[in-house]
Amino acid sequence: MATQGRSIAPLRSLGLDLPPSCIEFCPAHPDYFVVGTYNLQKEEEFTDEVPIEDEEQQRTTKQVQTRNGSIVVFQLTATADITHVQTVPYPSAILDLHFHPLWETKGSVMAVVSSTGTLSFFKFSVSDESSASLEEIKTHRPLGDDEGVLFLSCAWHPHIPGLLAITTSNYQVHILHVDVAWNLSEAKTEPVMTHTLEAWTVAFSSSMPRKPNSAMADSSTRDLEVFPIYSGGDDSKLLVTCCEYNSARLGSSYDSIETPYPAVTIKGHEAGVTAILPLGSLLSEGSSVVVTGSYDDHIRVYSLNDQIRDMPPYGPRLLAEQNLQGGVWRLKLVRLETSQQQWVAIILASCMHAGSRVLQVAGNTVTGLCEIKVLGRFEEHKSMNYGSDFQPGSEVGEKLRCVSTSFYDRLLCLWDYKEHPDT
């Protein structure tokens, strides 16, 4: 068995009031991070051995379970202390949250999805070193009033500011349009992809959207932006399809997004697909690299050609896989370095009952040969590690500063990964 990496000790640990489900640092104010919580209110006791996904199976009963949650703001101090800043109660449980990636122009606004089918926008503000606040902008029910449908994840498009994807417990993947006033509309009235079980996660391609073939473009297509989107479901499937986005149709009766080709299924997972990390076109022949995580405890690296104009994605190929000893719930890119013949990605993985892992994934741009190496492991959590993140800016320093959480023991930990621990 390959080495599982160097063990990492905590710098700080503290308990939370409610079970944490997700976490993210604010990119504009990297000393601050937010934690979303998920609290199931019911008469029956729920044991530590039952993960979140098994809770969702109880939706087969007619009665909608009652959940609540909160968004908790913390600050990291210069002395590596964790200071509580604010707690915003939320009437339903938080499943996922993400700050807008284009924060330089959109401000520090984050999207929050919940257990009752709501999507909220919150603005985070820091007026000076001692004053920070999180305020709700708007809350929507973009898919209707059925509170029995959970929004399981969300993802901003990395290059098109107004596009946001969500996944649902009734197996669907939707793309929404967000205007400058944080109002919502469906970019496509039907789901862009549909699984046969819960749609756990979604990710847009990290590559810049491409234009249609110029020789075939006319006045109706010259404004199109074409991009792939990926989703993972409890059906063990990784789906990918190409979307054509026409911003000229916004405000009209036509869909602004069309999917001209059926979704492609990428096989190889032995359980639900819970994490997707597209790394872009890294191979010399133009293929993209996508990293996935699954309940089957494995991280996998795939290549596929999703950048050919006027063609659906094709040619998926498994480049590497490794058992991380726990279900891989989330993957966060720390940094990506490329050269003429080599690419190297450092990734932070949340591995459920196995804790957090710092990974190195390296590949040859010509041959496609790829290797996964565990650099460090943080295993202080005694329960499900659903959320981990690193402090922006620390990825280029001597130590990667990370915060991770665990669900049932309600634990939050601060720790550092040092590439050279003796320095």
Protein backbone atom coordinates (compact mmCIF):
# COMPACT_ATOMS: atom_id res chain seq x y z
CA MET A 1 0.00 0.00 0.00
CA ALA A 2 1.25 3.48 -0.82
CA THR A 3 2.28 5.69 2.06
CA GLN A 4 -0.57 7.59 3.68
CA GLY A 5 1.53 10.66 4.38
CA ARG A 6 2.89 12.44 7.41
CA SER A 7 0.65 12.81 10.47
CA ILE A 8 -0.24 16.42 11.38
CA ALA A 9 -1.03 17.72 14.87
CA PRO A 10 -3.60 20.46 15.61
CA LEU A 11 -2.68 24.01 16.55
CA ARG A 12 -6.13 24.85 17.95
CA SER A 13 -9.42 23.00 18.44
CA LEU A 14 -12.83 24.21 19.53
CA GLY A 15 -16.37 22.90 19.76
CA LEU A 16 -19.32 24.25 17.78
CA ASP A 17 -22.95 24.60 18.83
CA LEU A 18 -24.30 22.68 15.81
CA PRO A 19 -22.82 20.03 13.49
CA PRO A 20 -20.70 21.63 10.72
CA SER A 21 -21.44 20.63 7.12
CA CYS A 22 -19.33 23.04 5.06
CA ILE A 23 -16.63 25.68 5.40
CA GLU A 24 -14.98 28.34 3.26
CA PHE A 25 -12.51 31.18 3.70
CA CYS A 26 -13.47 34.59 2.34
CA PRO A 27 -11.15 35.28 -0.64
CA ALA A 28 -11.36 39.05 -0.19
CA HIS A 29 -10.67 38.91 3.55
CA PRO A 30 -8.50 35.81 4.07
CA ASP A 31 -8.34 36.15 7.86
CA TYR A 32 -12.05 35.25 8.01
CA PHE A 33 -13.89 32.03 7.28
CA VAL A 34 -17.50 30.88 7.53
CA VAL A 35 -18.95 27.56 8.66
CA GLY A 36 -22.37 26.27 7.66
CA THR A 37 -24.18 23.97 10.11
CA TYR A 38 -26.76 21.23 9.72
CA ASN A 39 -28.99 20.22 12.60
CA LEU A 40 -31.62 17.51 12.25
CA GLN A 41 -34.47 18.05 14.70
CA LYS A 42 -36.45 14.87 15.31
CA GLU A 43 -37.63 12.64 18.11
CA GLU A 44 -35.64 9.58 17.03
CA GLU A 45 -32.00 9.44 18.09
CA PHE A 46 -29.47 9.46 15.29
CA THR A 47 -26.27 7.49 15.85
CA ASP A 48 -22.78 8.59 14.94
CA GLU A 49 -22.44 5.71 12.50
CA VAL A 50 -25.09 7.07 10.10
CA PRO A 51 -23.75 9.65 7.60
CA ILE A 52 -25.69 12.48 6.01
CA GLU A 53 -26.52 10.52 2.88
CA ASP A 54 -28.44 7.93 4.92
CA GLU A 55 -30.51 10.70 6.46
CA GLU A 56 -31.74 11.64 3.01
CA GLN A 57 -33.16 8.15 2.51
CA GLN A 58 -35.70 8.89 5.23
CA ARG A 59 -37.34 11.36 2.86
CA THR A 60 -39.37 8.40 1.59
CA THR A 61 -41.73 9.12 4.47
CA LYS A 62 -44.43 11.70 3.84
CA GLN A 63 -43.48 13.83 6.80
CA VAL A 64 -40.76 16.36 6.05
CA GLN A 65 -38.05 16.25 8.69
CA THR A 66 -37.34 19.48 10.51
CA ARG A 67 -33.83 20.82 10.16
CA ASN A 68 -32.25 24.09 11.09
CA GLY A 69 -28.76 25.50 10.90
CA SER A 70 -26.59 28.57 11.05
CA ILE A 71 -23.73 30.40 9.38
CA VAL A 72 -20.89 31.07 11.78
CA VAL A 73 -18.15 33.62 11.09
CA PHE A 74 -14.67 33.20 12.57
CA GLN A 75 -11.42 35.16 12.37
CA LEU A 76 -7.89 33.80 12.45
CA THR A 77 -5.58 36.03 14.43
CA ALA A 78 -1.87 36.63 13.91
CA THR A 79 -1.18 34.36 16.92
CA ALA A 80 -3.10 31.45 15.32
CA ASP A 81 -6.10 31.90 17.58
CA ILE A 82 -9.67 31.38 16.33
CA THR A 83 -12.08 34.17 17.30
CA HIS A 84 -15.85 33.88 16.97
CA VAL A 85 -17.22 36.92 15.13
CA GLN A 86 -20.89 36.28 14.40
CA THR A 87 -23.56 33.57 14.24
CA VAL A 88 -26.45 33.99 11.81
CA PRO A 89 -29.29 31.52 12.56
CA TYR A 90 -30.87 29.91 9.50
CA PRO A 91 -34.37 28.34 9.47
CA SER A 92 -33.18 25.23 7.62
CA ALA A 93 -29.98 23.20 7.52
CA ILE A 94 -27.05 24.45 5.42
CA LEU A 95 -25.76 21.92 2.86
CA ASP A 96 -23.25 24.04 0.95
CA LEU A 97 -21.92 27.58 0.62
CA HIS A 98 -19.48 29.33 -1.70
CA PHE A 99 -18.20 32.87 -2.10
CA HIS A 100 -18.41 34.34 -5.59
CA PRO A 101 -15.08 33.60 -7.35
CA LEU A 102 -15.03 37.00 -9.07
CA TRP A 103 -15.07 38.87 -5.77
CA GLU A 104 -12.99 41.76 -7.13
CA THR A 105 -16.02 42.91 -9.14
CA LYS A 106 -18.93 41.16 -7.37
CA GLY A 107 -17.90 41.84 -3.78
CA SER A 108 -17.72 39.31 -0.95
CA VAL A 109 -21.06 37.64 -1.65
CA MET A 110 -21.69 33.98 -1.04
CA ALA A 111 -24.39 31.59 -2.16
CA VAL A 112 -25.94 29.29 0.48
CA VAL A 113 -28.16 26.28 -0.26
CA SER A 114 -30.35 24.54 2.26
CA SER A 115 -32.38 21.49 3.22
CA THR A 116 -35.70 23.11 2.27
CA GLY A 117 -34.87 24.12 -1.30
CA THR A 118 -33.77 27.67 -0.61
CA LEU A 119 -30.89 29.58 -2.12
CA SER A 120 -29.71 32.63 -0.19
CA PHE A 121 -27.14 35.33 -0.91
CA PHE A 122 -25.16 36.86 1.94
CA LYS A 123 -22.73 39.76 1.84
CA PHE A 124 -19.66 39.74 4.07
CA SER A 125 -18.22 43.12 5.01
CA VAL A 126 -15.16 44.19 6.96
CA SER A 127 -15.13 47.90 7.82
CA ASP A 128 -11.95 47.81 9.88
CA GLU A 129 -9.82 45.29 11.74
CA SER A 130 -12.33 44.93 14.55
CA SER A 131 -15.64 45.12 12.70
CA ALA A 132 -16.94 42.40 10.38
CA SER A 133 -20.51 41.38 9.58
CA LEU A 134 -22.50 38.96 7.47
CA GLU A 135 -25.83 40.21 6.15
CA GLU A 136 -28.51 38.46 4.13
CA ILE A 137 -29.21 40.02 0.74
CA LYS A 138 -32.02 37.83 -0.59
CA THR A 139 -33.46 34.33 -0.26
CA HIS A 140 -35.12 32.49 -3.14
CA ARG A 141 -36.98 29.28 -3.88
CA PRO A 142 -35.90 28.92 -7.52
CA LEU A 143 -37.44 25.49 -8.13
CA GLY A 144 -40.77 25.95 -6.34
CA ASP A 145 -42.18 25.59 -2.85
CA ASP A 146 -41.59 21.89 -2.19
CA GLU A 147 -39.69 21.92 1.11
CA GLY A 148 -39.08 18.19 0.81
CA VAL A 149 -36.48 18.73 -1.92
CA LEU A 150 -33.01 19.44 -0.55
CA PHE A 151 -30.45 21.54 -2.39
CA LEU A 152 -27.33 19.44 -1.87
CA SER A 153 -24.59 21.57 -3.44
CA CYS A 154 -23.90 24.70 -5.45
CA ALA A 155 -21.12 26.00 -7.70
CA TRP A 156 -20.40 29.34 -9.32
CA HIS A 157 -19.16 29.46 -12.89
CA PRO A 158 -15.49 30.51 -12.64
CA HIS A 159 -15.63 32.87 -15.63
CA ILE A 160 -19.29 33.84 -16.29
CA PRO A 161 -20.38 35.91 -13.26
CA GLY A 162 -24.12 35.34 -13.55
CA LEU A 163 -24.24 31.54 -13.66
CA LEU A 164 -24.73 29.32 -10.62
CA ALA A 165 -25.38 25.55 -10.62
CA ILE A 166 -27.25 23.60 -7.94
CA THR A 167 -27.93 19.92 -7.33
CA THR A 168 -30.97 18.42 -5.65
CA SER A 169 -32.08 15.42 -3.65
CA ASN A 170 -34.57 14.56 -6.40
CA TYR A 171 -31.64 13.75 -8.70
CA GLN A 172 -31.42 16.96 -10.75
CA VAL A 173 -28.75 19.46 -11.80
CA HIS A 174 -29.91 22.99 -12.64
CA ILE A 175 -28.18 26.14 -13.83
CA LEU A 176 -29.57 29.46 -12.61
CA HIS A 177 -28.91 33.01 -13.77
CA VAL A 178 -28.15 35.61 -11.11
CA ASP A 179 -28.55 39.27 -12.08
CA VAL A 180 -26.75 42.29 -10.62
CA ALA A 181 -29.49 42.75 -8.01
CA TRP A 182 -29.11 39.09 -6.90
CA ASN A 183 -32.42 38.06 -8.42
CA LEU A 184 -32.73 34.57 -9.91
CA SER A 185 -34.10 33.03 -13.06
CA GLU A 186 -33.72 29.58 -14.55
CA ALA A 187 -31.17 29.64 -17.36
CA LYS A 188 -32.78 26.42 -18.58
CA THR A 189 -36.30 25.43 -17.56
CA GLU A 190 -35.39 21.73 -17.49
CA PRO A 191 -32.45 20.16 -15.63
CA VAL A 192 -29.19 20.19 -17.58
CA MET A 193 -28.50 16.68 -16.25
CA THR A 194 -30.44 14.11 -14.23
CA HIS A 195 -29.15 11.22 -12.13
CA THR A 196 -31.11 8.17 -10.95
CA LEU A 197 -30.33 8.92 -7.30
CA GLU A 198 -29.34 12.02 -5.32
CA ALA A 199 -27.17 14.49 -7.26
CA TRP A 200 -24.46 15.14 -4.69
CA THR A 201 -22.14 17.58 -6.41
CA VAL A 202 -21.60 19.79 -9.46
CA ALA A 203 -18.65 21.60 -11.03
CA PHE A 204 -18.13 23.78 -14.08
CA SER A 205 -15.06 23.31 -16.22
CA SER A 206 -12.21 25.53 -15.05
CA SER A 207 -11.30 26.38 -18.66
CA MET A 208 -12.42 29.60 -20.32
CA PRO A 209 -15.70 29.18 -22.25
CA ARG A 210 -15.12 28.80 -25.95
CA LYS A 211 -16.95 30.26 -28.92
CA PRO A 212 -18.74 28.16 -31.55
CA ASN A 213 -17.05 27.38 -34.85
CA SER A 214 -16.60 30.80 -36.50
CA ALA A 215 -17.15 29.38 -39.97
CA MET A 216 -20.58 28.14 -38.94
CA ALA A 217 -21.61 31.03 -36.68
CA ASP A 218 -24.43 33.39 -37.63
CA SER A 219 -26.18 36.25 -35.87
CA SER A 220 -28.04 33.83 -33.60
CA THR A 221 -24.94 31.95 -32.44
CA ARG A 222 -22.05 34.42 -32.44
CA ASP A 223 -22.79 35.38 -28.81
CA LEU A 224 -22.70 31.77 -27.61
CA GLU A 225 -20.31 30.66 -24.91
CA VAL A 226 -19.74 26.91 -24.73
CA PHE A 227 -18.54 25.10 -21.62
CA PRO A 228 -18.67 21.64 -19.99
CA ILE A 229 -20.36 20.93 -16.67
CA TYR A 230 -19.88 17.86 -14.47
CA SER A 231 -22.07 16.27 -11.82
CA GLY A 232 -21.78 13.34 -9.44
CA GLY A 233 -24.59 11.28 -7.99
CA ASP A 234 -25.42 8.57 -5.51
CA ASP A 235 -25.91 6.33 -8.57
CA SER A 236 -22.09 6.07 -8.82
CA LYS A 237 -22.11 8.09 -12.02
CA LEU A 238 -19.96 11.02 -13.10
CA LEU A 239 -21.93 12.88 -15.76
CA VAL A 240 -20.64 15.54 -18.14
CA THR A 241 -22.37 17.56 -20.82
CA CYS A 242 -21.70 20.67 -22.89
CA CYS A 243 -23.76 23.81 -22.36
CA GLU A 244 -24.32 26.60 -24.88
CA TYR A 245 -24.97 29.89 -23.10
CA ASN A 246 -26.56 32.78 -25.02
CA SER A 247 -26.64 35.92 -22.87
CA ALA A 248 -28.68 37.72 -25.55
CA ARG A 249 -31.67 35.58 -24.53
CA LEU A 250 -31.73 36.81 -20.94
CA GLY A 251 -35.09 38.34 -20.14
CA SER A 252 -36.78 36.63 -23.07
CA SER A 253 -39.06 33.60 -23.14
CA TYR A 254 -36.24 31.41 -24.46
CA ASP A 255 -33.76 29.42 -22.41
CA SER A 256 -30.38 31.12 -22.22
CA ILE A 257 -28.70 27.70 -21.89
CA GLU A 258 -29.13 24.75 -24.20
CA THR A 259 -27.59 21.28 -23.98
CA PRO A 260 -27.32 20.05 -27.60
CA TYR A 261 -25.91 16.62 -26.68
CA PRO A 262 -26.95 13.95 -24.16
CA ALA A 263 -24.88 13.75 -21.01
CA VAL A 264 -21.91 11.37 -21.14
CA THR A 265 -21.51 8.88 -18.27
CA ILE A 266 -17.98 8.30 -17.01
CA LYS A 267 -17.78 4.95 -15.25
CA GLY A 268 -15.34 3.52 -12.74
CA HIS A 269 -16.77 4.56 -9.36
CA GLU A 270 -18.00 1.83 -7.02
CA ALA A 271 -20.19 4.13 -4.91
CA GLY A 272 -21.65 7.63 -5.01
CA VAL A 273 -19.61 10.40 -6.65
CA THR A 274 -19.35 13.18 -4.05
CA ALA A 275 -16.52 15.48 -5.20
CA ILE A 276 -15.42 16.83 -8.59
CA LEU A 277 -12.39 19.02 -9.25
CA PRO A 278 -11.81 20.00 -12.90
CA LEU A 279 -8.20 21.05 -13.52
CA GLY A 280 -8.56 22.24 -17.12
CA SER A 281 -6.81 21.26 -20.36
CA LEU A 282 -3.49 19.89 -19.14
CA LEU A 283 -2.61 17.23 -21.72
CA SER A 284 -0.76 18.07 -24.91
CA GLU A 285 -3.44 16.66 -27.22
CA GLY A 286 -5.99 18.99 -25.61
CA SER A 287 -7.70 16.67 -23.14
CA SER A 288 -8.90 17.98 -19.80
CA VAL A 289 -8.09 16.47 -16.42
CA VAL A 290 -10.80 15.93 -13.80
CA VAL A 291 -10.27 14.66 -10.25
CA THR A 292 -13.13 12.93 -8.45
CA GLY A 293 -13.93 11.67 -4.96
CA SER A 294 -16.34 8.93 -3.99
CA TYR A 295 -17.96 7.13 -1.05
CA ASP A 296 -15.86 4.13 -2.11
CA ASP A 297 -12.88 5.83 -0.37
CA HIS A 298 -11.06 6.51 -3.65
CA ILE A 299 -9.76 9.58 -5.39
CA ARG A 300 -9.55 9.18 -9.17
CA VAL A 301 -7.98 11.16 -11.98
CA TYR A 302 -9.63 11.10 -15.41
CA SER A 303 -8.84 12.67 -18.74
CA LEU A 304 -11.41 13.39 -21.44
CA ASN A 305 -11.68 15.61 -24.46
CA ASP A 306 -14.30 18.23 -23.66
CA GLN A 307 -12.82 21.15 -25.59
CA ILE A 308 -13.54 20.21 -29.23
CA ARG A 309 -15.82 22.71 -30.90
CA ASP A 310 -19.26 21.50 -31.91
CA MET A 311 -18.71 18.05 -30.38
CA PRO A 312 -19.84 16.46 -27.12
CA PRO A 313 -17.24 15.34 -24.55
CA TYR A 314 -15.66 12.00 -25.46
CA GLY A 315 -12.81 9.60 -24.73
CA PRO A 316 -12.81 9.42 -20.92
CA ARG A 317 -9.76 7.59 -19.55
CA LEU A 318 -8.82 6.69 -15.98
CA LEU A 319 -5.27 7.93 -15.34
CA ALA A 320 -4.84 7.06 -11.65
CA GLU A 321 -6.72 6.14 -8.49
CA GLN A 322 -5.89 5.68 -4.82
CA ASN A 323 -7.66 4.60 -1.66
CA LEU A 324 -7.65 7.41 0.92
CA GLN A 325 -9.18 5.23 3.68
CA GLY A 326 -12.34 7.31 3.90
CA GLY A 327 -15.13 8.58 1.69
CA VAL A 328 -13.87 11.56 -0.31
CA TRP A 329 -16.56 14.17 0.31
CA ARG A 330 -14.84 17.36 -0.91
CA LEU A 331 -11.76 18.32 -2.94
CA LYS A 332 -10.21 21.80 -2.89
CA LEU A 333 -7.43 22.88 -5.24
CA VAL A 334 -4.55 24.48 -3.35
CA ARG A 335 -2.34 25.24 -6.33
CA LEU A 336 -1.63 23.99 -9.84
CA GLU A 337 1.78 24.20 -11.50
CA THR A 338 2.40 23.36 -15.14
CA SER A 339 5.44 23.04 -17.39
CA GLN A 340 5.98 21.76 -20.90
CA GLN A 341 5.85 18.09 -19.92
CA GLN A 342 4.61 18.03 -16.32
CA TRP A 343 1.71 19.26 -14.24
CA VAL A 344 1.44 19.10 -10.44
CA ALA A 345 -1.66 19.79 -8.36
CA ILE A 346 -1.74 20.14 -4.57
CA ILE A 347 -5.21 19.25 -3.28
CA LEU A 348 -6.91 19.39 0.11
CA ALA A 349 -9.33 16.48 0.57
CA SER A 350 -12.09 16.02 3.17
CA CYS A 351 -12.24 12.26 3.70
CA MET A 352 -15.19 11.75 6.05
CA HIS A 353 -14.27 9.24 8.82
CA ALA A 354 -10.57 9.30 7.77
CA GLY A 355 -10.09 13.04 8.33
CA SER A 356 -8.30 15.47 6.00
CA ARG A 357 -5.56 14.75 3.49
CA VAL A 358 -3.07 16.97 1.66
CA LEU A 359 -2.42 15.36 -1.72
CA GLN A 360 -0.03 15.78 -4.60
CA VAL A 361 -1.33 14.69 -8.00
CA ALA A 362 1.30 14.83 -10.74
CA GLY A 363 1.02 13.92 -14.40
CA ASN A 364 2.91 13.88 -17.68
CA THR A 365 1.33 16.20 -20.26
CA VAL A 366 2.40 13.97 -23.17
CA THR A 367 1.91 10.39 -22.02
CA GLY A 368 -0.86 11.06 -19.51
CA LEU A 369 0.89 8.98 -16.85
CA CYS A 370 -0.26 10.17 -13.44
CA GLU A 371 0.65 9.55 -9.80
CA ILE A 372 -1.20 10.34 -6.56
CA LYS A 373 0.77 10.89 -3.37
CA VAL A 374 -0.52 11.60 0.14
CA LEU A 375 1.69 14.30 1.64
CA GLY A 376 -0.03 14.81 4.97
CA ARG A 377 -2.97 13.55 7.00
CA PHE A 378 -4.91 15.23 9.78
CA GLU A 379 -6.79 12.67 11.86
CA GLU A 380 -7.79 14.43 15.06
CA HIS A 381 -11.46 14.34 14.06
CA LYS A 382 -13.47 11.55 15.67
CA SER A 383 -16.40 11.94 13.29
CA MET A 384 -17.23 12.71 9.66
CA ASN A 385 -14.95 15.36 8.10
CA TYR A 386 -17.30 17.02 5.61
CA GLY A 387 -15.52 20.38 5.35
CA SER A 388 -11.93 21.62 5.05
CA ASP A 389 -10.36 24.73 3.59
CA PHE A 390 -7.03 26.55 3.54
CA GLN A 391 -6.30 30.19 4.25
CA PRO A 392 -5.85 32.12 0.97
CA GLY A 393 -2.24 33.20 0.60
CA SER A 394 -0.79 30.37 2.65
CA GLU A 395 -0.54 28.15 -0.43
CA VAL A 396 2.56 30.07 -1.55
CA GLY A 397 4.28 30.13 1.84
CA GLU A 398 6.29 27.65 3.87
CA LYS A 399 3.18 26.27 5.56
CA LEU A 400 -0.33 25.64 4.32
CA ARG A 401 -2.74 26.84 7.01
CA CYS A 402 -5.91 24.76 7.12
CA VAL A 403 -9.17 24.60 9.05
CA SER A 404 -11.19 21.40 9.08
CA THR A 405 -14.43 20.32 10.74
CA SER A 406 -16.17 17.14 11.81
CA PHE A 407 -19.89 16.59 11.99
CA TYR A 408 -21.16 14.61 14.97
CA ASP A 409 -18.49 15.71 17.46
CA ARG A 410 -18.96 19.33 16.27
CA LEU A 411 -15.23 19.91 16.20
CA LEU A 412 -13.30 22.65 14.39
CA CYS A 413 -9.51 22.36 14.11
CA LEU A 414 -6.70 24.64 12.92
CA TRP A 415 -3.55 22.98 11.59
CA ASP A 416 -0.57 23.57 9.30
CA TYR A 417 0.91 21.39 6.63
CA LYS A 418 4.62 22.07 6.24
CA GLU A 419 6.40 20.77 3.18
CA HIS A 420 9.63 20.76 5.21
CA PRO A 421 8.50 20.10 8.81
CA ASP A 422 11.93 20.67 10.37
CA THR A 423 12.25 24.25 9.09
